[in-house]
Every structure is written in C-alpha cells, then in structure tokens.
Amino acid sequence: MRITRVLGGALLALGLAAGPATADSSPSASPSGDGAAPTSAGTSFRTAVEVEQGQTATASASTGDYLYWSFPADSGQRPTVKATVKLPQAHLAQTWQIDVYDGLRRRQACQYGAQTRTAAQDAAAVELACVLRTVRAWSEPWANDPLPGTYYVRLTAVGLKAADLGQPVSAELRVDSKDIGGAAAVDGSLAKPLVPGIAVKSAAEDEDASATAVLSSIEPDDGWASGWWSDRWVWTAIGAILAALAGIGGYTLTRGSRRPRHVPPPPGA
C-alpha cells in the first residue's frame, strides 16, 4: 500500500510538471496587435524594416531592387520565412531569391524550402520559403549556428534581363516560428543577443537613460532568452522521480521481514 501511495503521488507530480511543458511546446509566434504590419521595405541592412513574427509585411518595388526586412528570433525557435512576389502581367522568366542573415550579417543556410525559384513567363506570382535551423542559446565562436538576436531578410530578383528591369512588383513577407523546446537546449547562453547597437545602448544607459543607439528595437514579446523553460526540465524531474521509486521498490523487496524468527524452547523446559 505504501508503494501504491508513493507511486500515485509521483504520477500526480508528473502531471503537474508536464502541464507547463505542454503549453510551451505550441508555436511561439502569434500575430501581434501592438501595431499595423509594415507596408514598405528597406534597401539595405541599415534601413531594413522591422517585422514582428506573425505579421504579414507588404511592399511595392521594381524589379532589380533589393528589399530588406528584419525580425527577432530567440533561442529554441525555428523560424520559417515565406515570401510571395506578385509579378506584372507581361514579363520574361524571372528568378527570385530570398536570403536570411543573422545579427552579424552571416548568411544562414536553409534547412529546407524553395529559397530560389524561377517564375515562368507570364506567371502571376512566385512563392519562396526558407526554414532556418533552430536558434541556439550559445555556440562556439567559430561555428555558424543561428543565435538569438536580429535576423535580416533580403528579397531580390537575380539574373534579370534588361527588358524586365524597372517593372512594378509587389511583395509579401511573413515570419513564423516553431518552439522546439528542450531538444535544442544547450549548456550556455550569450551575454547579449546579436542585436546591432545593443552594446552601445548598454553603455549609454549607464550615462544617460535617454541616449539610445540600437539599430533594431524590436524584440520577442517576453523579452530575450524568454525560452529558458523547456521540457528538458520535466524529463530531468521524471528521471529523478523514477530513480527514487526504483530505489524505494528495491529496498522494500530486499529488506526482508523484521519479525523475529520463532526459536523453539530448549529440551526439558
């Protein structure tokens, strides 16, 4: 009976512990109602237009232009960048490409997705997608792993012919993320996210709170490193509880009976 009560209490504790992990495993990106979605794009890294995850940004441009947006990505997230380019009614075959760079302007490889696609002649639109690797909380200095911070998206047409230069196009961009959870957890974290100008801001706050020089002001809803909780903690707790139950069960089975053995009386007593 004692083991049954202990096992029942352990299962109840596991249910309570698994609750936050289940809620945390849902996609982290949701549409933000804080502001309207951007309707323009930048022309360089420094003028990239900030986009929150879950928003659909739009922009009007001409073929041959470089369109830049930026978005924040925190540790444990796997961002998916999707772009749709609406082409003019009459055009030649065009090849469009989407590239993603981190806060250090290192080009990040796509796990999968149509990063480059050629639109057939007179096609109405072309759709591109790039699923990045999971953002890590820490990495070796020589590695090219995605790290928390600002990410830049560049959309442009490559190999255009002179007849297609300058034609009007419209583009849509959307970024969503999936929370990977404890499977992507690492032992370490960055002192600061890779946000351009954040070191300048930290120094300015010590001298004058009104002096800020951050080139990217957008950040996750819960702040940076908001994904410190993951199901890795739950599985650690489950392992500890199972080990304790195994120890209790083994001790109960091997300790034997505490009742004194019956000793027969001596002869003639």
Tab-separated table of C-alpha atoms in Angstrom:
chain	number	residue	atom	x	y	z
A	1	MET	CA	0.000	0.000	0.000
A	2	ARG	CA	2.825	2.374	0.800
A	3	ILE	CA	4.392	1.869	-2.619
A	4	THR	CA	0.981	2.437	-4.228
A	5	ARG	CA	0.556	5.742	-2.417
A	6	VAL	CA	4.079	6.835	-3.349
A	7	LEU	CA	3.508	5.884	-6.994
A	8	GLY	CA	0.190	7.767	-7.074
A	9	GLY	CA	1.816	10.893	-5.664
A	10	ALA	CA	4.642	10.656	-8.192
A	11	LEU	CA	2.214	10.378	-11.104
A	12	LEU	CA	0.322	13.412	-9.836
A	13	ALA	CA	3.573	15.385	-9.630
A	14	LEU	CA	4.483	14.335	-13.151
A	15	GLY	CA	1.109	15.536	-14.418
A	16	LEU	CA	1.570	18.934	-12.803
A	17	ALA	CA	5.114	19.234	-14.146
A	18	ALA	CA	4.155	18.232	-17.669
A	19	GLY	CA	1.476	20.912	-17.862
A	20	PRO	CA	3.832	23.877	-18.493
A	21	ALA	CA	5.870	21.848	-20.952
A	22	THR	CA	2.789	21.035	-22.994
A	23	ALA	CA	1.819	24.679	-23.143
A	24	ASP	CA	5.386	25.662	-24.045
A	25	SER	CA	5.549	23.241	-26.976
A	26	SER	CA	2.988	25.188	-29.008
A	27	PRO	CA	4.180	27.535	-31.735
A	28	SER	CA	5.601	30.666	-30.132
A	29	ALA	CA	4.852	33.097	-32.912
A	30	SER	CA	1.432	34.696	-32.874
A	31	PRO	CA	0.062	37.776	-34.604
A	32	SER	CA	0.782	40.880	-32.634
A	33	GLY	CA	-1.838	43.522	-32.171
A	34	ASP	CA	0.562	46.207	-30.952
A	35	GLY	CA	0.822	47.857	-34.358
A	36	ALA	CA	-0.041	47.614	-38.017
A	37	ALA	CA	2.039	45.453	-40.313
A	38	PRO	CA	4.728	47.309	-42.313
A	39	THR	CA	3.839	48.388	-45.842
A	40	SER	CA	7.375	49.101	-47.063
A	41	ALA	CA	10.831	47.541	-47.155
A	42	GLY	CA	14.349	48.837	-46.720
A	43	THR	CA	17.046	48.951	-49.347
A	44	SER	CA	20.000	47.864	-47.169
A	45	PHE	CA	20.815	46.240	-43.839
A	46	ARG	CA	20.792	49.588	-42.054
A	47	THR	CA	17.392	50.579	-43.431
A	48	ALA	CA	15.720	47.159	-43.054
A	49	VAL	CA	12.102	47.475	-41.948
A	50	GLU	CA	11.317	45.696	-38.674
A	51	VAL	CA	8.658	42.970	-38.778
A	52	GLU	CA	7.229	41.099	-35.820
A	53	GLN	CA	6.743	37.369	-36.080
A	54	GLY	CA	3.210	36.573	-37.132
A	55	GLN	CA	2.780	39.782	-39.156
A	56	THR	CA	2.456	39.924	-42.929
A	57	ALA	CA	4.555	42.773	-44.296
A	58	THR	CA	3.939	44.167	-47.763
A	59	ALA	CA	5.971	46.381	-50.080
A	60	SER	CA	5.828	47.818	-53.567
A	61	ALA	CA	9.038	47.916	-55.601
A	62	SER	CA	10.550	47.486	-59.031
A	63	THR	CA	12.367	44.502	-60.430
A	64	GLY	CA	16.058	44.927	-59.728
A	65	ASP	CA	15.513	46.433	-56.262
A	66	TYR	CA	16.815	44.825	-53.071
A	67	LEU	CA	14.157	44.534	-50.364
A	68	TYR	CA	15.233	44.188	-46.723
A	69	TRP	CA	13.261	43.320	-43.573
A	70	SER	CA	14.403	42.352	-40.068
A	71	PHE	CA	12.787	40.248	-37.336
A	72	PRO	CA	13.765	38.937	-33.876
A	73	ALA	CA	14.359	35.245	-33.128
A	74	ASP	CA	15.059	33.819	-29.675
A	75	SER	CA	16.713	30.600	-28.538
A	76	GLY	CA	14.714	27.427	-29.124
A	77	GLN	CA	12.806	28.858	-32.089
A	78	ARG	CA	12.895	27.522	-35.639
A	79	PRO	CA	11.919	30.469	-37.885
A	80	THR	CA	10.153	29.981	-41.202
A	81	VAL	CA	10.374	32.863	-43.675
A	82	LYS	CA	7.862	32.957	-46.525
A	83	ALA	CA	7.723	35.498	-49.338
A	84	THR	CA	5.312	35.976	-52.218
A	85	VAL	CA	6.141	38.225	-55.178
A	86	LYS	CA	3.300	39.330	-57.447
A	87	LEU	CA	4.664	39.910	-60.944
A	88	PRO	CA	3.423	42.169	-63.760
A	89	GLN	CA	1.092	40.746	-66.372
A	90	ALA	CA	3.765	40.644	-69.089
A	91	HIS	CA	7.302	39.608	-68.215
A	92	LEU	CA	10.020	37.184	-69.150
A	93	ALA	CA	11.090	34.261	-66.988
A	94	GLN	CA	12.432	35.642	-63.694
A	95	THR	CA	14.447	34.031	-60.901
A	96	TRP	CA	13.787	35.338	-57.373
A	97	GLN	CA	15.828	34.567	-54.294
A	98	ILE	CA	15.389	35.046	-50.553
A	99	ASP	CA	18.397	35.183	-48.214
A	100	VAL	CA	18.468	35.307	-44.416
A	101	TYR	CA	21.321	36.802	-42.369
A	102	ASP	CA	21.869	36.898	-38.604
A	103	GLY	CA	22.840	39.894	-36.459
A	104	LEU	CA	26.479	39.524	-37.532
A	105	ARG	CA	25.358	39.559	-41.170
A	106	ARG	CA	26.347	35.941	-41.626
A	107	ARG	CA	24.241	34.226	-44.249
A	108	GLN	CA	22.226	31.420	-42.683
A	109	ALA	CA	21.558	28.244	-44.598
A	110	CYS	CA	18.001	26.982	-45.019
A	111	GLN	CA	17.152	23.514	-43.763
A	112	TYR	CA	14.554	23.164	-46.480
A	113	GLY	CA	12.248	25.280	-48.593
A	114	ALA	CA	12.323	26.873	-52.026
A	115	GLN	CA	14.885	29.593	-51.372
A	116	THR	CA	15.346	30.276	-55.102
A	117	ARG	CA	12.596	29.834	-57.638
A	118	THR	CA	12.124	30.752	-61.278
A	119	ALA	CA	8.789	32.157	-62.365
A	120	ALA	CA	7.717	31.066	-65.798
A	121	GLN	CA	6.953	33.645	-68.443
A	122	ASP	CA	3.679	35.476	-67.665
A	123	ALA	CA	3.323	33.727	-64.276
A	124	ALA	CA	1.206	35.784	-61.882
A	125	ALA	CA	3.346	35.239	-58.775
A	126	VAL	CA	6.254	33.317	-57.299
A	127	GLU	CA	6.428	31.921	-53.768
A	128	LEU	CA	9.625	31.421	-51.774
A	129	ALA	CA	10.279	29.828	-48.375
A	130	CYS	CA	13.235	29.302	-46.057
A	131	VAL	CA	13.122	27.215	-42.864
A	132	LEU	CA	16.131	28.082	-40.747
A	133	ARG	CA	17.915	25.849	-38.293
A	134	THR	CA	16.874	26.043	-34.655
A	135	VAL	CA	18.257	29.101	-32.883
A	136	ARG	CA	20.760	28.055	-30.199
A	137	ALA	CA	21.295	29.858	-26.916
A	138	TRP	CA	25.077	29.521	-27.259
A	139	SER	CA	27.612	28.312	-29.798
A	140	GLU	CA	31.339	28.107	-30.399
A	141	PRO	CA	32.888	31.315	-31.802
A	142	TRP	CA	33.997	29.548	-34.976
A	143	ALA	CA	30.579	27.994	-35.673
A	144	ASN	CA	27.933	29.478	-37.926
A	145	ASP	CA	24.981	28.379	-35.797
A	146	PRO	CA	21.903	30.633	-35.561
A	147	LEU	CA	21.993	32.626	-32.316
A	148	PRO	CA	19.400	34.829	-30.557
A	149	GLY	CA	19.072	38.311	-31.982
A	150	THR	CA	18.016	40.222	-35.080
A	151	TYR	CA	17.713	38.449	-38.420
A	152	TYR	CA	17.661	40.125	-41.819
A	153	VAL	CA	15.719	39.013	-44.885
A	154	ARG	CA	16.783	40.068	-48.367
A	155	LEU	CA	14.485	39.529	-51.333
A	156	THR	CA	15.574	40.246	-54.886
A	157	ALA	CA	15.491	39.011	-58.465
A	158	VAL	CA	18.716	37.560	-59.865
A	159	GLY	CA	19.903	37.373	-63.452
A	160	LEU	CA	17.330	39.824	-64.782
A	161	LYS	CA	17.318	40.772	-68.416
A	162	ALA	CA	17.228	44.398	-69.445
A	163	ALA	CA	13.630	44.113	-70.656
A	164	ASP	CA	12.415	43.257	-67.138
A	165	LEU	CA	14.320	45.898	-65.187
A	166	GLY	CA	12.175	48.525	-63.511
A	167	GLN	CA	8.842	46.724	-63.853
A	168	PRO	CA	6.488	47.186	-60.866
A	169	VAL	CA	6.100	44.284	-58.436
A	170	SER	CA	4.560	43.818	-55.010
A	171	ALA	CA	5.927	41.567	-52.289
A	172	GLU	CA	4.559	39.973	-49.114
A	173	LEU	CA	6.687	38.620	-46.281
A	174	ARG	CA	5.693	36.602	-43.224
A	175	VAL	CA	7.836	35.065	-40.482
A	176	ASP	CA	6.605	32.379	-38.085
A	177	SER	CA	8.459	30.201	-35.598
A	178	LYS	CA	8.013	26.808	-34.019
A	179	ASP	CA	9.203	26.306	-30.454
A	180	ILE	CA	11.443	23.232	-30.462
A	181	GLY	CA	11.783	23.052	-26.662
A	182	GLY	CA	14.319	21.043	-24.700
A	183	ALA	CA	15.556	19.128	-27.730
A	184	ALA	CA	17.521	22.228	-28.742
A	185	ALA	CA	18.692	23.244	-25.236
A	186	VAL	CA	22.420	23.772	-24.679
A	187	ASP	CA	24.508	24.461	-21.591
A	188	GLY	CA	25.321	28.125	-22.070
A	189	SER	CA	23.894	31.454	-23.148
A	190	LEU	CA	25.038	34.685	-24.767
A	191	ALA	CA	25.727	37.721	-22.606
A	192	LYS	CA	23.754	39.830	-25.102
A	193	PRO	CA	21.635	38.874	-28.137
A	194	LEU	CA	23.050	39.655	-31.568
A	195	VAL	CA	21.182	42.934	-31.970
A	196	PRO	CA	23.066	45.709	-33.818
A	197	GLY	CA	23.904	48.534	-31.432
A	198	ILE	CA	22.898	46.763	-28.213
A	199	ALA	CA	26.388	47.203	-26.736
A	200	VAL	CA	26.211	50.930	-27.468
A	201	LYS	CA	22.820	51.076	-25.765
A	202	SER	CA	24.126	49.303	-22.664
A	203	ALA	CA	26.929	51.822	-22.327
A	204	ALA	CA	24.596	54.744	-22.967
A	205	GLU	CA	22.133	53.625	-20.282
A	206	ASP	CA	24.860	53.900	-17.655
A	207	GLU	CA	25.464	57.547	-18.591
A	208	ASP	CA	22.181	58.851	-19.940
A	209	ALA	CA	18.953	56.879	-19.996
A	210	SER	CA	17.640	58.943	-22.907
A	211	ALA	CA	20.605	58.140	-25.167
A	212	THR	CA	19.945	55.006	-27.157
A	213	ALA	CA	21.684	53.852	-30.315
A	214	VAL	CA	20.128	50.490	-31.012
A	215	LEU	CA	19.663	49.941	-34.737
A	216	SER	CA	16.950	47.334	-34.097
A	217	SER	CA	14.424	47.985	-31.343
A	218	ILE	CA	12.103	45.020	-31.883
A	219	GLU	CA	12.347	42.006	-29.559
A	220	PRO	CA	10.255	38.958	-28.517
A	221	ASP	CA	7.086	39.613	-26.536
A	222	ASP	CA	8.543	38.112	-23.342
A	223	GLY	CA	11.999	39.608	-23.800
A	224	TRP	CA	15.213	37.938	-24.868
A	225	ALA	CA	16.068	34.466	-23.561
A	226	SER	CA	12.376	34.013	-22.781
A	227	GLY	CA	12.704	30.330	-23.611
A	228	TRP	CA	14.730	29.413	-20.506
A	229	TRP	CA	11.957	26.975	-19.528
A	230	SER	CA	11.750	23.837	-21.655
A	231	ASP	CA	10.605	20.254	-21.369
A	232	ARG	CA	14.226	19.340	-20.641
A	233	TRP	CA	13.490	20.280	-17.012
A	234	VAL	CA	10.440	17.997	-16.988
A	235	TRP	CA	12.337	14.981	-18.285
A	236	THR	CA	15.068	15.597	-15.719
A	237	ALA	CA	12.450	15.607	-12.960
A	238	ILE	CA	10.839	12.454	-14.385
A	239	GLY	CA	14.186	10.657	-14.346
A	240	ALA	CA	14.829	11.687	-10.735
A	241	ILE	CA	11.374	10.527	-9.593
A	242	LEU	CA	11.672	7.188	-11.403
A	243	ALA	CA	15.104	6.621	-9.853
A	244	ALA	CA	13.686	7.344	-6.395
A	245	LEU	CA	10.772	4.947	-6.968
A	246	ALA	CA	13.154	2.247	-8.170
A	247	GLY	CA	15.247	2.708	-5.005
A	248	ILE	CA	12.198	2.507	-2.739
A	249	GLY	CA	10.898	-0.562	-4.523
A	250	GLY	CA	14.261	-2.332	-4.408
A	251	TYR	CA	14.687	-1.607	-0.723
A	252	THR	CA	11.176	-2.890	0.034
A	253	LEU	CA	11.778	-6.144	-1.830
A	254	THR	CA	15.208	-6.878	-0.377
A	255	ARG	CA	14.974	-5.786	3.252
A	256	GLY	CA	13.110	-8.950	4.299
A	257	SER	CA	10.787	-9.333	7.248
A	258	ARG	CA	11.526	-7.586	10.517
A	259	ARG	CA	9.613	-10.177	12.587
A	260	PRO	CA	11.885	-12.248	14.876
A	261	ARG	CA	12.201	-15.878	13.948
A	262	HIS	CA	10.492	-18.411	16.213
A	263	VAL	CA	13.062	-20.054	18.421
A	264	PRO	CA	11.960	-23.449	19.823
A	265	PRO	CA	12.318	-23.835	23.587
A	266	PRO	CA	15.222	-25.884	24.876
A	267	PRO	CA	14.574	-29.588	25.703
A	268	GLY	CA	13.137	-30.147	29.160
A	269	ALA	CA	11.905	-26.560	29.550
